[in-house]
Coordinates of C-alpha atoms and ligand atoms in Angstrom, one line a residue:
X105 CA 11.7 3.0 15.2
X106 CA 8.6 0.8 15.2
X107 CA 10.0 -1.3 12.4
X108 CA 13.3 -1.6 14.3
X109 CA 11.5 -2.8 17.5
X110 CA 9.4 -5.2 15.5
X111 CA 12.5 -6.7 13.8
X112 CA 14.3 -7.0 17.1
X113 CA 11.2 -8.8 18.6
X114 CA 11.0 -11.1 15.5
X115 CA 14.7 -12.0 15.8
X116 CA 14.3 -12.7 19.5
X117 CA 11.2 -14.9 19.0
X118 CA 12.8 -16.7 16.0
X119 CA 16.0 -17.1 18.0
X120 CA 14.2 -18.6 21.0
X121 CA 12.2 -20.8 18.7
X122 CA 15.3 -22.1 17.0
X123 CA 17.1 -22.4 20.3
X124 CA 19.7 -19.8 19.4
X125 CA 18.8 -17.1 21.8
X126 CA 21.7 -15.6 23.6
X127 CA 22.0 -16.6 27.2
X128 CA 21.3 -13.6 29.4
X129 CA 24.4 -14.3 31.5
X130 CA 26.9 -17.1 31.9
X131 CA 29.7 -17.8 34.4
X132 CA 32.3 -20.5 34.0
X133 CA 35.2 -21.1 36.5
X134 CA 38.1 -23.5 36.8
X135 CA 40.3 -24.3 39.8
X136 CA 43.2 -25.9 37.9
X137 CA 43.7 -29.1 35.9
X138 CA 46.2 -31.9 36.6
X139 CA 46.7 -35.5 37.6
X140 CA 43.8 -36.4 39.8
X141 CA 42.6 -39.8 41.0
X142 CA 39.6 -40.7 42.9
X143 CA 41.7 -43.0 45.1
X144 CA 43.9 -40.1 46.2
X145 CA 41.2 -37.6 46.8
X146 CA 39.1 -38.3 49.9
X147 CA 35.3 -37.8 49.8
X148 CA 35.8 -34.9 52.3
X149 CA 38.3 -33.2 50.0
X150 CA 36.0 -33.5 47.1
X151 CA 33.2 -32.0 49.1
X152 CA 35.4 -29.2 50.2
X153 CA 36.6 -28.3 46.7
X154 CA 33.1 -28.5 45.3
X155 CA 31.7 -26.3 48.1
X156 CA 34.3 -23.6 47.4
X157 CA 33.6 -23.7 43.6
X158 CA 29.9 -23.5 44.4
X159 CA 30.3 -20.5 46.7
X160 CA 32.3 -18.7 44.0
X161 CA 29.7 -19.6 41.3
X162 CA 26.7 -18.5 43.4
X163 CA 28.4 -15.2 44.2
X164 CA 29.0 -14.6 40.5
X165 CA 25.5 -15.5 39.6
X166 CA 24.0 -13.2 42.2
X167 CA 26.1 -10.3 40.9
X168 CA 25.1 -11.1 37.2
X169 CA 21.4 -11.3 38.1
X170 CA 21.7 -7.9 39.6
X171 CA 23.3 -6.5 36.4
X172 CA 26.9 -6.4 37.4
X173 CA 29.5 -6.0 34.7
X174 CA 31.5 -9.1 33.6
X175 CA 34.8 -7.5 34.8
X176 CA 33.5 -7.0 38.4
X177 CA 32.2 -10.5 38.5
X178 CA 35.5 -12.0 37.3
X179 CA 37.5 -10.2 39.9
X180 CA 35.2 -10.9 42.9
X181 CA 34.8 -14.6 41.9
X182 CA 38.6 -15.0 41.5
X183 CA 39.1 -13.2 44.9
X184 CA 37.1 -15.9 46.6
X185 CA 39.3 -18.6 45.1
X186 CA 42.5 -16.7 45.8
X187 CA 41.5 -16.4 49.5
X188 CA 41.1 -20.1 49.8
X189 CA 44.1 -22.3 50.6
X190 CA 42.7 -25.0 48.4
X191 CA 43.8 -23.4 45.1
X192 CA 47.2 -22.5 43.6
X193 CA 46.4 -18.8 43.5
X194 CA 46.6 -16.2 46.3
X195 CA 46.7 -17.9 49.7
X196 CA 47.3 -21.4 48.4
X197 CA 50.1 -20.5 45.9
X198 CA 52.8 -23.1 45.3
X199 CA 56.5 -22.5 46.3
X200 CA 59.3 -21.6 44.0
X201 CA 62.6 -23.5 44.1
X202 CA 63.9 -20.9 46.7
X203 CA 61.0 -21.5 49.0
X204 CA 59.0 -18.3 48.4
X205 CA 55.7 -17.7 46.7
X206 CA 55.6 -15.7 43.4
X207 CA 52.2 -15.0 41.9
X208 CA 50.9 -14.1 38.4
X209 CA 47.5 -12.9 37.2
X210 CA 45.8 -11.3 34.3
X211 CA 42.4 -10.0 33.1
X212 CA 41.0 -8.9 29.8
X213 CA 37.7 -7.3 28.7
X214 CA 36.1 -8.4 25.4
X215 CA 34.4 -5.1 24.6
X216 CA 37.5 -2.8 24.6
X217 CA 40.3 -5.4 24.4
X218 CA 41.7 -3.7 27.5
X219 CA 43.9 -5.9 29.6
X220 CA 46.0 -5.9 32.7
X221 CA 48.5 -8.3 34.3
X222 CA 50.9 -8.7 37.2
X223 CA 53.8 -11.2 37.2
X224 CA 56.2 -12.5 39.8
X225 CA 54.6 -10.6 42.7
X226 CA 55.4 -11.7 46.3
X227 CA 53.2 -9.6 48.5
X228 CA 50.0 -8.7 46.8
X229 CA 47.2 -10.5 48.6
X230 CA 44.9 -10.6 45.5
X231 CA 46.9 -10.5 42.3
X232 CA 43.7 -10.4 40.1
X233 CA 42.7 -7.1 41.8
X234 CA 46.2 -5.8 41.0
X235 CA 45.8 -7.0 37.3
X236 CA 42.5 -5.1 37.1
X237 CA 44.2 -1.9 38.6
X238 CA 46.9 -2.2 35.9
X239 CA 44.2 -2.4 33.3
X240 CA 42.1 0.5 34.7
X241 CA 44.6 2.8 36.3
X242 CA 47.9 2.5 34.4
X243 CA 49.0 3.0 30.8
X244 CA 50.6 -0.4 30.8
X245 CA 49.4 -3.9 30.3
X246 CA 51.8 -5.9 32.5
X247 CA 53.8 -4.9 35.6
X248 CA 56.2 -7.3 37.4
X249 CA 57.9 -7.9 40.7
X250 CA 58.7 -4.9 43.0
X251 CA 57.3 -2.4 40.6
X252 CA 54.0 -4.1 40.5
X253 CA 53.9 -4.2 44.3
X254 CA 54.7 -0.5 44.5
X255 CA 51.9 0.2 42.0
X256 CA 49.4 -2.0 44.0
X257 CA 50.4 -0.2 47.2
X258 CA 49.6 3.2 45.5
X259 CA 46.3 1.8 44.4
X260 CA 45.4 0.9 48.0
X261 CA 45.4 -2.8 47.5
X262 CA 46.2 -5.1 50.4
X263 CA 49.9 -6.0 50.8
X264 CA 50.8 -9.0 52.9
X265 CA 54.2 -10.5 54.0
X266 CA 55.3 -13.4 51.8
X267 CA 54.6 -15.8 54.6
X268 CA 50.9 -15.1 54.3
X269 CA 51.0 -17.5 51.3
X270 CA 52.5 -20.3 53.4
X271 CA 50.5 -23.5 53.4
X272 CA 52.0 -26.7 54.8
X273 CA 50.8 -28.9 52.0
X274 CA 52.4 -26.7 49.3
X275 CA 55.6 -26.4 51.3
X276 CA 55.8 -30.2 51.6
X277 CA 55.2 -30.6 47.9
X278 CA 58.3 -28.5 47.3
X279 CA 60.3 -30.5 49.8
X280 CA 59.3 -33.7 48.1
X281 CA 60.4 -32.4 44.7
X282 CA 63.6 -31.1 46.0
X283 CA 64.3 -34.4 47.7
X284 CA 63.5 -36.3 44.6
X285 CA 65.6 -33.8 42.6
X286 CA 62.9 -33.8 40.0
X287 CA 62.3 -30.8 37.8
X288 CA 58.6 -30.9 38.1
X289 CA 55.7 -33.1 38.9
X290 CA 52.5 -31.9 37.3
X291 CA 50.1 -32.9 40.1
X292 CA 51.7 -30.4 42.5
X293 CA 50.8 -27.4 40.4
X294 CA 47.2 -28.1 40.4
X295 CA 44.9 -25.3 41.4
X296 CA 45.3 -22.3 39.2
X297 CA 42.0 -20.4 39.1
X298 CA 40.2 -18.8 36.3
X299 CA 36.8 -17.3 35.5
X300 CA 35.1 -16.3 32.2
X301 CA 31.8 -14.4 32.1
X302 CA 29.2 -13.2 29.7
X303 CA 27.2 -10.4 31.4
X304 CA 23.7 -9.1 30.8
X305 CA 25.0 -6.3 28.5
X306 CA 26.5 -9.0 26.3
X307 CA 30.1 -8.2 27.3
X308 CA 32.8 -10.9 27.9
X309 CA 35.6 -10.9 30.4
X310 CA 38.3 -13.5 31.3
X311 CA 40.7 -13.6 34.3
X312 CA 43.3 -16.1 35.5
X313 CA 45.3 -16.2 38.8
X314 CA 48.1 -18.6 39.8
X315 CA 51.1 -19.3 42.0
X316 CA 52.7 -20.9 38.9
X317 CA 54.5 -24.2 39.1
X318 CA 56.2 -25.8 42.1
X319 CA 60.0 -25.5 42.1
X320 CA 60.0 -22.8 39.4
X321 CA 63.4 -21.0 39.2
X322 CA 65.1 -17.8 38.1
X323 CA 61.9 -15.6 38.2
X324 CA 60.1 -17.9 35.8
X325 CA 56.8 -16.5 34.5
X326 CA 54.1 -18.8 33.2
X327 CA 51.2 -18.3 30.8
X328 CA 48.7 -17.0 33.3
X329 CA 49.7 -13.3 33.2
X330 CA 50.3 -13.3 29.5
X331 CA 47.5 -11.9 27.4
X332 CA 46.9 -14.3 24.5
X333 CA 48.5 -17.3 26.3
X334 CA 46.6 -17.9 29.5
X335 CA 43.9 -15.3 29.2
X336 CA 42.0 -13.7 26.3
X337 CA 38.7 -12.0 25.7
X338 CA 37.0 -10.5 22.6
X339 CA 33.3 -9.7 22.3
X340 CA 33.5 -10.8 18.7
X341 CA 34.5 -14.4 19.7
X342 CA 34.9 -15.6 23.3
X343 CA 36.5 -15.2 26.7
X344 CA 39.2 -17.8 27.6
X345 CA 41.0 -18.8 30.8
X346 CA 43.7 -21.5 30.8
X347 CA 45.4 -23.8 33.3
X348 CA 48.2 -26.3 32.8
X349 CA 51.9 -26.4 31.9
X350 CA 52.4 -22.8 31.1
X351 CA 55.4 -23.1 28.8
X352 CA 53.3 -24.9 26.2
X353 CA 50.4 -22.4 26.5
X354 CA 52.9 -19.6 25.8
X355 CA 54.4 -21.3 22.8
X356 CA 50.9 -22.0 21.4
X357 CA 49.5 -18.5 22.1
X358 CA 46.8 -20.8 23.4
X359 CA 44.0 -18.4 24.4
X360 CA 44.3 -16.1 21.5
X361 CA 44.6 -19.1 19.1
X362 CA 41.1 -20.2 20.2
X363 CA 39.7 -16.8 19.5
X364 CA 41.4 -16.7 16.2
X365 CA 40.1 -20.1 15.1
X366 CA 36.6 -18.9 15.9
X367 CA 37.1 -15.6 14.0
X368 CA 39.0 -16.8 11.0
X369 CA 37.9 -20.4 10.6
X370 CA 34.3 -20.0 11.9
X371 CA 34.7 -22.8 14.5
X372 CA 32.3 -23.0 17.5
X373 CA 33.8 -22.3 20.9
X374 CA 33.9 -26.0 21.9
X375 CA 35.4 -27.0 18.5
X376 CA 38.1 -24.3 18.9
X377 CA 38.9 -25.4 22.4
X378 CA 39.1 -29.0 21.5
X379 CA 41.4 -28.3 18.5
X380 CA 43.7 -26.3 20.7
X381 CA 43.8 -29.0 23.4
X382 CA 44.7 -31.5 20.6
X383 CA 47.6 -29.2 19.6
X384 CA 48.7 -29.2 23.3
X385 CA 48.5 -33.0 23.4
X386 CA 50.5 -33.3 20.2
X387 CA 53.3 -31.4 21.9
X388 CA 53.0 -33.6 25.1
X389 CA 51.7 -30.6 27.1
X390 CA 49.0 -31.0 29.7
X391 CA 46.2 -28.8 31.0
X392 CA 42.8 -27.4 30.4
X393 CA 40.7 -24.4 29.3
X394 CA 37.4 -22.8 30.0
X395 CA 35.6 -20.5 27.5
X396 CA 32.3 -18.8 26.9
X397 CA 31.3 -17.2 23.5
X398 CA 29.3 -14.1 22.8
X399 CA 26.1 -16.2 22.7
X400 CA 26.7 -17.9 26.0
X401 CA 27.9 -21.2 24.6
X402 CA 30.5 -22.7 26.9
X403 CA 33.5 -25.1 26.6
X404 CA 35.4 -26.9 29.4
X405 CA 38.2 -29.0 27.8
X406 CA 41.3 -30.7 29.3
X407 CA 43.6 -33.6 28.6
X408 CA 44.4 -34.4 32.2
X409 CA 42.6 -36.8 34.4
X410 CA 40.7 -34.0 36.1
X411 CA 40.0 -30.2 36.2
X412 CA 38.2 -28.4 39.0
X413 CA 35.4 -26.7 37.2
X414 CA 31.9 -25.4 37.2
X415 CA 29.4 -23.2 35.4
X416 CA 26.0 -21.5 35.8
X417 CA 23.8 -20.1 33.0
X418 CA 20.8 -17.8 33.1
X419 CA 18.7 -20.5 31.6
X420 CA 19.3 -22.7 34.6
X421 CA 22.1 -25.0 33.5
X422 CA 24.6 -25.7 36.3
X423 CA 27.4 -28.2 37.0
X424 CA 30.4 -28.6 39.3
X425 CA 32.8 -31.4 38.6
X426 CA 36.4 -32.6 39.2
X427 CA 37.2 -35.8 37.4
X428 CA 37.1 -36.5 33.6
X429 CA 34.2 -39.0 34.0
X430 CA 32.2 -36.8 36.4
X431 CA 29.8 -35.9 33.7
Ligands
LIG562 N1 49.5 -22.4 34.0 C1 50.2 -22.2 35.3 C2 51.6 -21.9 35.0 O1 52.2 -22.5 34.2 C3 50.1 -23.4 36.2 C4 48.8 -24.1 36.2 O2 47.8 -23.7 35.6 O3 48.7 -25.2 36.7 O4 52.2 -21.1 35.7

């Protein structure tokens, strides 16, 4: 026992000396990637977005400092972003072609590889909470539409009328697209939210929540609720949350591919994320990704002009940024 403690201490001291000590905790969030320009976003808007990202990060940090589990942090932090009309998740969800809001979300735990997701739901106020309930309280991984709502009701989650998700700006985005008869315009989808966490126990968790893409049709489901596409976590490698043009993320198996590159090719988390973003660019897809590995190393990569993003680590690193050249 004594030898064991000594070896542990030695590893810790050596690790710290070499700069490889695991971060005690890390939280990384995103609020969507897309076409963003400094000219089109006023100073007030930037302040508003950054303040909301900061509020979410500080809540997460406070929970982590007090020993909260990664899963609880991911859900609470995403709840804050879902309740804000600024982001394309929960309250600020984009509109479908038919003028309603249909939401997707998923969550995954790195320790157990447990996962839960809801897709195409119209009346669950906080889809990430429903995704967690699917993970913890059902024998399934993904529930959709009316069935998912029924389950959420049974779990005592808050149900709201679809018009709760109405925001004038998202509605106008749809009208503009319909008028222009354009299939999609990437800037209108901006604002999916995601969170990845390493907690004090060394466990990873990832979650993603979205309204999908403006003008989506026929019950379209994106990558966000698909485990391995928009969300993935494995304590052996990393936790990943994605935002961008979902069809590409599904085809690439984006989040799982990052984990696989770390596991099978020995890439670092940022190398793996960069390589995956390169694959996305090669297909002409757009978007971004956040990730944290089991040691607390983080990656925030995107091939768009901006991504709402931020992180805090136990060792005191912190940043909140929007545009590509912000840091
Ligand atoms: N990935 C989301 C979707 O395709 C949208 C986004 O992140 O902007 O539904």
